[in-house]
Amino acid sequence: MYGSYNGRSGMVRAGAVAAVGAVLLLAGCSSSSGSSGSSPGSGGAGKDAGAIGGRPRVSDPYWVNPDGNAARQVAAYTKDGDEENAGLIEKIARQPVGEWIGPDDPEAEVKGFTEAAEKAGREALLVLYNIPHRDCGQFSKGGAADGNAYRAWLEGVAKGIGDRRATVILEPDALLHMVDGCTPQEFHAERYDLLKGAVERLGQQPDTRVYMDAGNAGWRTPDALFQPLRRAGIAAADGFAVNVSNFQTTEASTDFGKQLSAKVGDKPFVIDTSRNGNGPYSGGAPEENWCNPPGRALGETPTTDTGDELVDAYLWVKRPGESDGDCKGGPKAGDWWPEYALGLARASK
């Protein structure tokens, strides 16, 4: 995975809400009715601010987790009196980021996120990353034991969403690793079936949008991807996602997405802008320039107001400040790395 999450549970923990109370006011992750409280497994919603950071829900509909790693880091820096670093990490803590769903209890985890988002009058952004034989044994290897286990896990995700609003980014790298040969041929037929089945199953939820991962502008060309996307069920999806966990510029990602869209029925797409503020890294070994590259920056903040009818949203799918893997001095994939987070924030505009 190009900078993946390690699948650990990201559920909101009610006991930590008090520790990040100051961040709640900054994020405005609140109930539209002005009430506060906790739901089972979802933690509390903060005091109503009407919109995240004062921005309207119509263009910024996604929920900010008040107990994310960035919010906890802000609380820790604030407690230590480190206002400068707290202010830098607030750039991340204020923004909605993808919730990468863990393997153990997807129904409860997803229910917690979507209920908290609903109470705040917002929409949950979920990332499903549990396909069997995930990441070809690299930094984020793992995934469901087999196809049946994946289908059962996916059913839990769907039940956890229920009739609440959610945007789902479906299986980063799952398609690409078949195209580039990283995933052995013997697993391809099942993987296509699982991806197509996931699109169809999630499509049964009344207020869920599904975007299939479709690589990035630095990897192959749209010509290598459109037929696999069709086979994987893009026709039934709401669109596709580009640049997930990568660093390609928004301009390059938009151009790449439009070329691909033209080949798959003019489907719209979303762009991960979480760490693309300075574009891709060109130093070091090319095969590892995606892994914790230095000198990168936060990109455009999440919004559905992109000014382009084919680009549904700029999203922070990758959670800025979480490691891509144990390369360049980083901790294991998905672990919070405050020094890297500070670097992203300092370099951002």
mmCIF file with all atom_site columns, C-alpha atoms in Angstrom, residues 19-20 22 71-83 86:
data_model
loop_
_atom_site.group_PDB
_atom_site.id
_atom_site.type_symbol
_atom_site.label_atom_id
_atom_site.label_alt_id
_atom_site.label_comp_id
_atom_site.label_asym_id
_atom_site.label_entity_id
_atom_site.label_seq_id
_atom_site.pdbx_PDB_ins_code
_atom_site.Cartn_x
_atom_site.Cartn_y
_atom_site.Cartn_z
_atom_site.occupancy
_atom_site.B_iso_or_equiv
_atom_site.pdbx_formal_charge
_atom_site.auth_seq_id
_atom_site.auth_comp_id
_atom_site.auth_asym_id
_atom_site.auth_atom_id
_atom_site.pdbx_PDB_model_num
ATOM 1  C CA . ALA A 1 19 ? -8.663  15.381 26.986 1.00 0.00 ? 19 ALA A CA 1
ATOM 2  C CA . VAL A 1 20 ? -9.304  16.961 23.609 1.00 0.00 ? 20 VAL A CA 1
ATOM 3  C CA . ALA A 1 22 ? -10.207 22.326 23.182 1.00 0.00 ? 22 ALA A CA 1
ATOM 4  C CA . ALA A 1 71 ? -6.456  15.818 18.207 1.00 0.00 ? 71 ALA A CA 1
ATOM 5  C CA . ARG A 1 72 ? -4.716  13.816 20.908 1.00 0.00 ? 72 ARG A CA 1
ATOM 6  C CA . GLN A 1 73 ? -1.377  15.298 19.899 1.00 0.00 ? 73 GLN A CA 1
ATOM 7  C CA . VAL A 1 74 ? -2.782  18.828 20.101 1.00 0.00 ? 74 VAL A CA 1
ATOM 8  C CA . ALA A 1 75 ? -4.041  18.046 23.595 1.00 0.00 ? 75 ALA A CA 1
ATOM 9  C CA . ALA A 1 76 ? -0.624  16.698 24.622 1.00 0.00 ? 76 ALA A CA 1
ATOM 10 C CA . TYR A 1 77 ? 1.267   19.711 23.262 1.00 0.00 ? 77 TYR A CA 1
ATOM 11 C CA . THR A 1 78 ? -1.231  22.088 24.863 1.00 0.00 ? 78 THR A CA 1
ATOM 12 C CA . LYS A 1 79 ? -0.867  20.366 28.224 1.00 0.00 ? 79 LYS A CA 1
ATOM 13 C CA . ASP A 1 80 ? 2.917   20.762 27.941 1.00 0.00 ? 80 ASP A CA 1
ATOM 14 C CA . GLY A 1 81 ? 2.554   24.432 27.069 1.00 0.00 ? 81 GLY A CA 1
ATOM 15 C CA . ASP A 1 82 ? 3.929   23.907 23.556 1.00 0.00 ? 82 ASP A CA 1
ATOM 16 C CA . GLU A 1 83 ? 1.619   26.326 21.764 1.00 0.00 ? 83 GLU A CA 1
ATOM 17 C CA . ALA A 1 86 ? -0.051  22.536 19.036 1.00 0.00 ? 86 ALA A CA 1
#
